[in-house]
């Protein structure tokens, strides 16, 4: 079939900007790369899905698998209507290491994703409860964390500390932004420090692990939530699967590094279906009242 | 071979002094303690207490070996989660007894394996970052050889970070960098030059605060040249930091990491 062939080709070519991610073997996101934008391929059942068949939760009508969501799509299903106000909307990356054509890579990712970098941050309310919200987006260089992601997250957390608000972060990341070198590594410490300060003030930090959450993000703020939620079947781990396979020279067990695996091993509080996230988070916010915790 | 690639070679040399040799060279009457009190004793991580100029100090290191056999026993200096948790246990103990902490880092990165994932490698590293920002005693971290990725950072949240003249510190190995970004690990020398992983590069962008010199004839030949330098400056650094009220120390530690990042807007 002609369109199969075409889609496969497109998938490969649009992988280019994803190269910056730490884990190139991370399951590929085919969805946004279909040229006419009408057909998407489900990553779980591999079936083509007509785009209009997907509702706002982007769940496969054929197998129930999850399509990856953009940060703005998550705002839509999560925040009270019109409550989201963006922070640091215009922050963009520099080229600290002088990496060849990093500016072009960034520009291409910006065009592809409609974002300035791999995280959207702001304030909102959820079920009437105000919070600071940050959502990473895998459509921008596989959600890799460089200076902009680190700085926007840090500022968001610091803002929350200052205003005594809870923090909610949706993680998705292939890991550190290689093209920014050691500065990307330092972002892990920087964000963790901000979360520590927020925590010392007795404030709540909830994070939601979405597909995929790996590398430096897993080894920092993704694992620091007071409450850690995860979407079903999300890939969550520290090392990439190919790296592990190369190290140990054996196959990986079924279900390795899934959200369920993390739940089983004690690193996730609860797996929450996408349609239930809003009400679950609203309940968690309600259960952690602060002086600023209730609006309206 | 370019300079950065030479440094990488030096940093990885099997003859290079190990963390335990540094600890024993810098501290007197060092006694090693074991275990994370939870799962195991990770032999890639060593730690204990010794005297620096007569004062107790907690020292922690990531340990490689000089032979294949030693390296196998030390898991080639790649720690499992229990190694980071052992380090954290010893650091908390240092805080309890008001002892400053020095870490000696020499690792290509945290271990990548099934057990490491099952026991939460990501969580273990994350927890150390989080906790080290709250430890109310001075911390100095010294990169003595390889400093790779989150596995090195997990012991390098400190008031001062020092690095040996022939040490390296990077987001990952030059081979990994080349294979991920260019799908060609044979371009590792080119990657090393680009990555700014040498002490000279890192002191410029303030990732490290001090370069620890190595004797011209080689660190293996004249090790005490380096250990006496560390000893002298460590005494001084701890003296300075201990004069600061703990809240101020923690604030300065926060600011040290807060500044990292290059962006517009
Ligand atoms: Zn499906």
XYZ file of C-alpha atoms and ligand atoms in Angstrom:
562
model
C 0.000 0.000 0.000
C 1.292 3.260 -1.095
C 0.586 5.300 2.009
C 2.325 2.853 4.261
C 5.480 3.212 2.319
C 5.221 6.944 2.321
C 4.588 7.163 6.021
C 7.506 4.970 6.872
C 9.792 7.086 4.828
C 8.501 10.224 6.484
C 9.010 8.723 9.893
C 12.651 8.121 9.227
C 13.286 11.554 7.828
C 11.610 13.408 10.657
C 13.739 11.554 13.147
C 16.521 13.981 12.331
C 15.723 16.571 15.001
C 15.287 13.815 17.538
C 18.990 12.991 17.337
C 19.694 15.371 20.183
C 17.965 13.134 22.646
C 20.038 10.891 24.853
C 18.180 7.758 23.892
C 17.883 7.442 20.143
C 16.320 4.030 20.542
C 13.316 5.486 22.349
C 10.113 4.421 20.619
C 9.541 6.779 17.760
C 6.617 9.160 17.668
C 5.120 8.820 14.264
C 2.037 10.865 14.897
C 3.012 14.398 13.970
C 5.123 13.395 11.038
C 2.472 12.267 8.593
C 2.594 14.783 5.777
C -1.095 15.399 5.304
C -1.761 15.108 9.010
C -4.832 12.956 8.478
C -3.500 9.552 9.377
C -1.483 8.683 12.437
C 0.119 5.411 13.322
C -0.561 3.979 16.764
C 2.655 3.041 18.555
C 0.962 0.198 20.414
C -0.975 -1.661 17.719
C 0.829 -0.156 14.716
C -2.529 0.397 13.043
C -3.211 3.562 11.098
C -5.736 5.740 12.864
C -7.732 8.461 11.179
C -6.924 11.640 13.052
C -10.541 12.653 13.510
C -11.168 9.389 15.329
C -8.986 10.621 18.178
C -10.605 12.622 20.934
C -8.854 15.160 23.131
C -7.181 12.372 25.132
C -5.513 10.949 22.024
C -6.233 7.352 22.897
C -6.199 4.768 20.112
C -9.784 3.689 19.296
C -8.436 0.320 18.123
C -6.292 -0.777 21.084
C -6.555 1.867 23.798
C -2.874 2.784 23.414
C -1.773 6.341 24.139
C -0.542 8.749 21.502
C 1.966 11.236 22.780
C 0.447 14.608 23.583
C 1.830 18.048 23.024
C 2.178 20.353 26.009
C -0.684 22.535 24.775
C -2.948 19.524 24.306
C -2.284 18.637 27.935
C -3.193 22.156 29.051
C -6.550 21.632 27.323
C -7.434 18.403 29.132
C -6.011 19.457 32.471
C -6.472 23.103 33.385
C -9.663 24.921 34.246
C -10.852 26.757 31.167
C -8.726 29.798 30.320
C -6.842 29.563 33.610
C -3.402 28.802 32.152
C -1.030 31.746 32.028
C 2.375 31.109 30.567
C 5.663 32.066 32.248
C 8.893 32.757 30.344
C 7.191 32.210 27.002
C 10.031 33.604 24.904
C 13.075 31.979 26.438
C 15.328 30.404 23.818
C 18.557 28.545 23.763
C 22.058 29.800 23.011
C 24.897 27.653 21.782
C 27.207 27.316 24.800
C 29.412 24.612 23.304
C 29.524 26.039 19.801
C 27.891 22.857 18.565
C 27.771 22.845 14.754
C 24.430 24.150 13.437
C 22.749 23.929 16.850
C 20.809 27.083 15.962
C 19.410 25.329 12.876
C 18.502 22.242 14.874
C 16.680 24.454 17.381
C 14.886 26.371 14.651
C 13.712 23.184 13.009
C 12.452 21.857 16.352
C 10.655 25.143 16.961
C 8.920 24.907 13.599
C 7.988 21.293 14.149
C 6.618 21.763 17.664
C 5.409 25.351 17.736
C 7.335 25.732 21.009
C 10.468 27.736 21.799
C 11.985 24.788 23.668
C 10.967 21.486 25.222
C 8.928 22.746 28.167
C 5.863 24.895 28.658
C 5.462 26.500 32.079
C 2.902 28.700 33.748
C 0.236 29.031 36.365
C -3.253 27.597 36.246
C -6.003 26.154 38.336
C -7.202 22.563 38.282
C -10.643 21.900 39.731
C -10.407 25.342 41.299
C -7.038 24.708 42.943
C -4.229 27.001 41.828
C -0.830 25.582 41.028
C 2.315 26.130 39.029
C 2.348 23.795 36.052
C 5.185 22.733 33.751
C 4.727 20.312 30.882
C 7.570 18.869 28.887
C 6.985 18.147 25.207
C 8.591 15.248 23.365
C 7.917 16.896 20.005
C 10.777 19.314 20.692
C 14.077 17.426 20.382
C 12.613 14.474 22.252
C 12.069 16.612 25.354
C 15.789 16.823 25.969
C 16.873 19.059 28.855
C 19.276 21.900 28.186
C 19.617 25.384 29.649
C 16.140 26.565 28.672
C 14.299 23.563 30.073
C 16.362 23.744 33.271
C 15.927 27.486 33.678
C 12.192 27.523 32.950
C 11.592 24.688 35.397
C 13.757 26.347 38.041
C 11.990 29.670 37.642
C 8.601 27.965 37.761
C 9.506 26.153 40.977
C 11.008 29.296 42.503
C 7.862 31.214 41.582
C 5.805 28.531 43.325
C 8.006 28.748 46.421
C 7.630 32.501 46.451
C 3.833 32.395 46.042
C 3.475 29.309 48.243
C 1.868 27.259 45.479
C 2.048 23.563 44.692
C 4.077 22.475 41.658
C 2.878 20.013 39.046
C 5.307 18.779 36.396
C 4.611 16.455 33.459
C 7.839 14.770 32.439
C 8.791 13.412 29.059
C 12.389 13.370 27.968
C 15.031 11.391 26.173
C 17.506 12.828 28.677
C 20.046 15.603 28.676
C 20.506 17.932 25.701
C 23.840 16.635 24.397
C 24.466 19.691 22.262
C 24.798 21.879 25.364
C 27.330 19.583 26.995
C 28.100 19.848 30.691
C 25.645 22.735 31.163
C 22.845 20.259 30.496
C 24.172 18.076 33.292
C 24.198 21.070 35.619
C 20.472 21.614 34.971
C 19.772 18.397 36.875
C 21.370 19.885 39.967
C 19.800 23.304 39.448
C 16.213 22.041 39.168
C 16.701 19.592 42.054
C 17.966 22.445 44.227
C 14.878 24.523 43.461
C 12.653 21.567 44.325
C 14.532 21.093 47.583
C 13.845 24.701 48.551
C 10.180 24.366 47.618
C 9.989 21.180 49.677
C 11.672 22.804 52.682
C 8.799 25.291 52.711
C 6.376 22.420 53.231
C 4.955 22.777 49.743
C 3.628 20.029 47.507
C 5.321 18.776 44.356
C 3.467 16.278 42.196
C 4.838 14.932 38.952
C 3.374 12.801 36.229
C 5.684 10.511 34.276
C 4.659 10.241 30.646
C 6.128 8.369 27.717
C 9.134 8.409 27.586
C 10.848 9.665 30.768
C 14.515 8.694 30.792
C 18.092 9.792 31.460
C 18.900 12.980 33.344
C 15.256 13.876 33.899
C 14.622 10.527 35.600
C 17.810 11.028 37.617
C 16.597 14.372 38.929
C 13.181 16.016 39.282
C 11.110 13.133 37.845
C 11.995 11.019 40.893
C 11.600 13.800 43.457
C 7.832 14.270 43.606
C 6.104 14.035 46.975
C 3.616 12.133 44.877
C 4.662 10.528 41.601
C 1.978 9.539 39.111
C 2.501 7.836 35.772
C 0.492 7.219 32.636
C -0.094 3.536 31.826
C 2.622 1.891 29.715
C 4.881 4.959 29.733
C 8.544 4.079 29.321
C 10.285 5.213 32.512
C 13.907 4.509 33.333
C 17.383 5.869 33.790
C 19.476 4.135 31.138
C 18.358 3.596 27.568
C 17.425 0.047 26.654
C 20.031 -0.279 23.930
C 22.757 0.892 26.310
C 21.673 -1.682 28.883
C 21.572 -4.443 26.268
C 25.059 -3.534 25.102
C 26.328 -3.529 28.675
C 24.869 -6.801 29.868
C 24.749 -8.674 26.529
C 21.348 -10.184 27.153
C 17.734 -9.469 26.319
C 15.605 -7.361 28.573
C 12.612 -8.849 30.363
C 9.094 -8.204 29.113
C 7.637 -4.989 30.491
C 11.053 -3.684 31.582
C 11.045 0.059 32.407
C 7.330 0.552 31.971
C 5.206 2.585 34.365
C 3.901 -0.724 35.748
C 7.500 -1.894 36.336
C 8.217 1.303 38.258
C 5.036 0.870 40.307
C 5.996 -2.733 41.050
C 9.464 -1.676 42.229
C 8.179 1.103 44.411
C 9.100 4.216 42.453
C 5.632 5.373 41.431
C 2.699 6.144 43.719
C -0.056 5.486 41.255
C -0.720 4.817 37.595
C -3.503 7.046 36.388
C -5.361 6.779 33.106
C -5.254 9.889 31.033
C -8.990 10.574 31.350
C -8.669 10.423 35.144
C -5.625 12.690 35.501
C -7.532 15.916 35.951
C -9.807 14.641 38.714
C -6.964 12.738 40.419
C -4.707 15.778 40.466
C -7.545 18.001 41.659
C -8.132 15.557 44.524
C -4.453 15.485 45.443
C -4.382 19.286 45.490
C -7.490 19.300 47.654
C -5.837 16.875 50.088
C -2.875 19.235 50.494
C -4.439 22.523 51.465
C -2.177 25.546 51.871
C -3.046 29.120 52.655
C -3.118 29.695 48.900
C -4.493 26.297 48.113
C -8.128 27.111 47.440
C -9.498 29.643 45.058
C -13.050 30.708 44.245
C 45.534 13.271 19.018
C 44.071 16.584 20.187
C 44.606 17.835 23.724
C 41.158 16.929 24.979
C 41.473 13.381 23.661
C 44.860 13.121 25.400
C 43.258 14.225 28.650
C 40.559 11.570 28.273
C 43.272 8.965 27.803
C 45.127 10.162 30.907
C 41.949 10.323 32.976
C 41.215 6.669 32.196
C 44.697 5.249 32.649
C 44.606 2.070 34.695
C 47.698 3.188 36.624
C 46.034 6.398 37.772
C 45.666 6.567 41.579
C 42.277 5.355 42.789
C 39.856 7.089 45.116
C 41.032 5.027 48.097
C 44.626 5.983 47.365
C 43.625 9.631 47.318
C 41.704 9.264 50.561
C 44.615 7.529 52.259
C 47.049 10.047 50.815
C 45.090 13.030 52.086
C 43.637 11.807 55.395
C 45.283 10.167 58.398
C 43.913 7.137 60.194
C 41.172 6.571 57.625
C 38.727 3.822 58.498
C 36.423 2.460 55.821
C 32.756 1.685 56.471
C 30.421 -0.379 54.342
C 26.867 -0.800 53.180
C 23.734 1.219 52.514
C 21.769 -0.434 55.418
C 19.135 -1.337 52.901
C 20.266 -3.704 50.206
C 24.007 -4.256 49.806
C 27.539 -2.976 49.989
C 28.417 -1.592 46.570
C 32.150 -2.006 46.102
C 32.259 0.653 43.418
C 31.666 3.203 46.159
C 33.975 3.554 49.151
C 33.610 5.735 52.194
C 34.531 6.285 55.786
C 36.076 8.686 58.262
C 39.624 9.929 58.711
C 41.546 12.858 60.106
C 42.527 15.949 58.194
C 45.007 17.947 60.183
C 43.676 16.257 63.300
C 40.021 16.896 62.527
C 37.510 14.197 61.527
C 36.321 14.335 57.921
C 34.006 12.008 55.997
C 35.493 10.864 52.702
C 33.611 9.122 49.909
C 34.897 7.935 46.563
C 34.064 6.038 43.439
C 36.619 3.304 43.195
C 38.253 1.760 40.143
C 41.051 -0.815 40.150
C 44.574 -1.093 38.760
C 44.067 -4.584 37.328
C 41.285 -6.334 35.489
C 40.587 -8.394 38.589
C 40.329 -5.317 40.783
C 38.196 -3.594 38.202
C 35.783 -6.497 38.051
C 35.502 -6.395 41.850
C 34.834 -2.649 41.670
C 32.473 -3.010 38.728
C 34.889 -0.741 36.798
C 33.952 2.175 39.013
C 30.311 2.185 37.955
C 27.977 2.322 40.908
C 24.606 0.722 41.447
C 21.821 2.564 43.297
C 22.998 1.045 46.582
C 26.369 2.710 46.028
C 24.772 6.147 45.866
C 22.615 5.268 48.864
C 25.671 4.153 50.819
C 27.285 7.488 49.992
C 24.183 9.326 51.157
C 24.103 7.359 54.400
C 27.696 8.315 55.130
C 27.049 11.943 54.220
C 24.071 12.120 56.579
C 26.263 10.622 59.271
C 28.823 13.344 58.582
C 26.113 15.955 59.022
C 25.008 14.432 62.300
C 28.520 14.614 63.720
C 29.318 17.965 62.164
C 32.091 16.654 59.924
C 32.892 18.178 56.562
C 32.664 15.916 53.509
C 35.123 15.348 50.688
C 34.263 13.205 47.660
C 36.731 11.733 45.159
C 35.028 11.004 41.861
C 36.277 8.641 39.205
C 33.529 7.055 37.138
C 32.474 6.759 33.544
C 28.897 6.935 34.818
C 26.290 5.081 36.846
C 25.935 1.407 35.984
C 23.408 0.507 33.292
C 21.803 -2.848 34.004
C 18.591 -4.626 34.929
C 19.170 -4.671 38.687
C 20.236 -1.042 38.662
C 16.937 -0.100 37.017
C 14.897 -2.362 39.286
C 16.392 -0.715 42.354
C 15.950 2.801 41.007
C 19.198 4.164 39.598
C 17.384 7.352 38.640
C 15.860 7.752 42.080
C 19.176 7.114 43.828
C 20.961 9.826 41.857
C 18.045 12.239 42.164
C 17.860 11.692 45.924
C 21.541 12.503 46.344
C 21.176 15.762 44.407
C 18.160 16.694 46.523
C 19.742 15.772 49.840
C 23.165 17.252 49.162
C 21.572 20.678 48.730
C 20.403 20.376 52.323
C 23.489 18.977 54.084
C 24.539 21.519 56.686
C 28.244 20.725 56.596
C 30.840 21.841 54.018
C 31.288 19.641 50.943
C 34.236 19.615 48.534
C 34.109 17.328 45.486
C 37.230 16.403 43.564
C 37.131 14.894 40.084
C 40.258 12.755 40.093
C 39.901 10.933 36.777
C 36.782 10.334 34.754
C 33.680 12.286 35.626
C 30.814 10.981 33.564
C 27.218 12.106 33.598
C 24.684 11.860 36.418
C 26.702 9.090 38.012
C 29.449 11.624 38.769
C 27.107 14.511 39.551
C 25.435 12.391 42.237
C 28.555 12.939 44.368
C 29.413 16.388 43.043
C 26.855 18.738 44.551
C 29.308 20.695 46.646
C 30.431 24.075 47.905
C 33.533 23.734 45.770
C 34.255 21.375 42.894
C 37.890 20.721 42.075
C 39.414 18.742 39.285
C 42.761 17.166 38.592
C 44.800 18.634 35.791
C 44.226 15.465 33.775
C 40.693 14.815 34.898
C 37.603 15.104 32.736
C 33.967 15.892 33.418
C 31.259 15.568 30.811
C 27.646 14.860 30.046
C 28.720 11.416 28.819
C 31.749 9.723 27.287
C 33.110 11.118 24.006
C 32.347 7.710 22.432
C 28.742 7.917 23.594
C 28.472 11.507 22.438
C 29.768 10.631 18.966
C 27.575 7.590 18.675
C 24.404 9.383 19.747
C 24.860 12.609 17.815
C 26.737 11.335 14.788
C 25.985 7.610 14.951
C 29.728 7.035 14.723
C 31.636 6.218 17.906
C 34.939 6.257 16.028
C 34.711 10.056 15.979
C 35.309 10.162 19.738
C 38.461 12.308 19.513
C 36.588 14.951 17.573
C 33.798 14.719 20.147
C 36.249 15.118 23.021
C 37.571 18.350 21.506
C 34.054 19.715 21.051
C 32.729 18.741 24.470
C 34.863 21.096 26.590
C 35.548 18.434 29.148
C 39.059 19.408 30.277
C 39.920 21.237 33.484
C 40.956 24.322 31.484
C 37.574 24.435 29.723
C 35.573 23.768 32.855
C 37.217 26.400 35.005
C 36.339 28.967 32.337
C 32.633 28.251 32.547
C 32.849 27.908 36.337
C 31.789 24.277 36.448
C 34.889 23.735 38.574
C 36.533 26.107 41.035
C 40.071 24.818 41.204
C 42.505 22.810 39.106
C 44.593 20.410 41.166
C 48.076 20.098 39.670
C 49.799 16.860 38.766
C 53.583 16.468 38.882
C 55.328 16.797 35.544
C 56.891 13.380 35.872
C 53.403 11.875 36.174
C 50.896 11.533 38.972
C 51.813 7.859 39.447
C 55.478 8.779 39.946
C 55.005 11.674 42.299
C 51.608 11.217 43.897
C 52.420 13.090 47.097
C 52.860 16.277 45.045
C 49.127 16.112 44.347
C 47.955 14.801 47.709
C 49.822 17.446 49.683
C 48.317 20.121 47.451
C 44.839 18.728 48.103
C 45.524 18.417 51.817
C 46.688 21.968 52.185
C 43.823 23.482 50.198
C 41.222 21.241 51.770
C 42.238 22.388 55.264
C 41.883 25.949 54.089
C 38.565 25.409 52.281
C 36.938 23.652 55.237
C 38.230 26.312 57.611
C 36.603 29.016 55.478
C 33.309 27.168 55.007
C 33.018 26.220 58.648
C 33.142 29.863 59.620
C 29.945 30.423 57.630
C 26.589 29.893 59.369
C 24.965 26.771 57.851
C 22.113 28.724 56.273
C 24.601 30.915 54.477
C 26.575 27.910 53.343
C 23.433 26.339 51.867
C 22.463 29.590 50.202
C 25.872 29.818 48.560
C 25.648 26.199 47.463
C 22.251 26.928 45.892
C 23.611 29.974 44.071
C 26.603 27.994 42.854
C 24.318 25.760 40.780
C 21.614 28.347 40.139
C 23.844 30.270 37.752
C 24.301 27.492 35.177
C 22.646 27.936 31.820
C 22.928 29.982 28.652
C 19.716 31.329 27.212
C 17.960 34.431 25.979
C 14.773 35.905 27.344
Zn -3.625 1.245 18.773
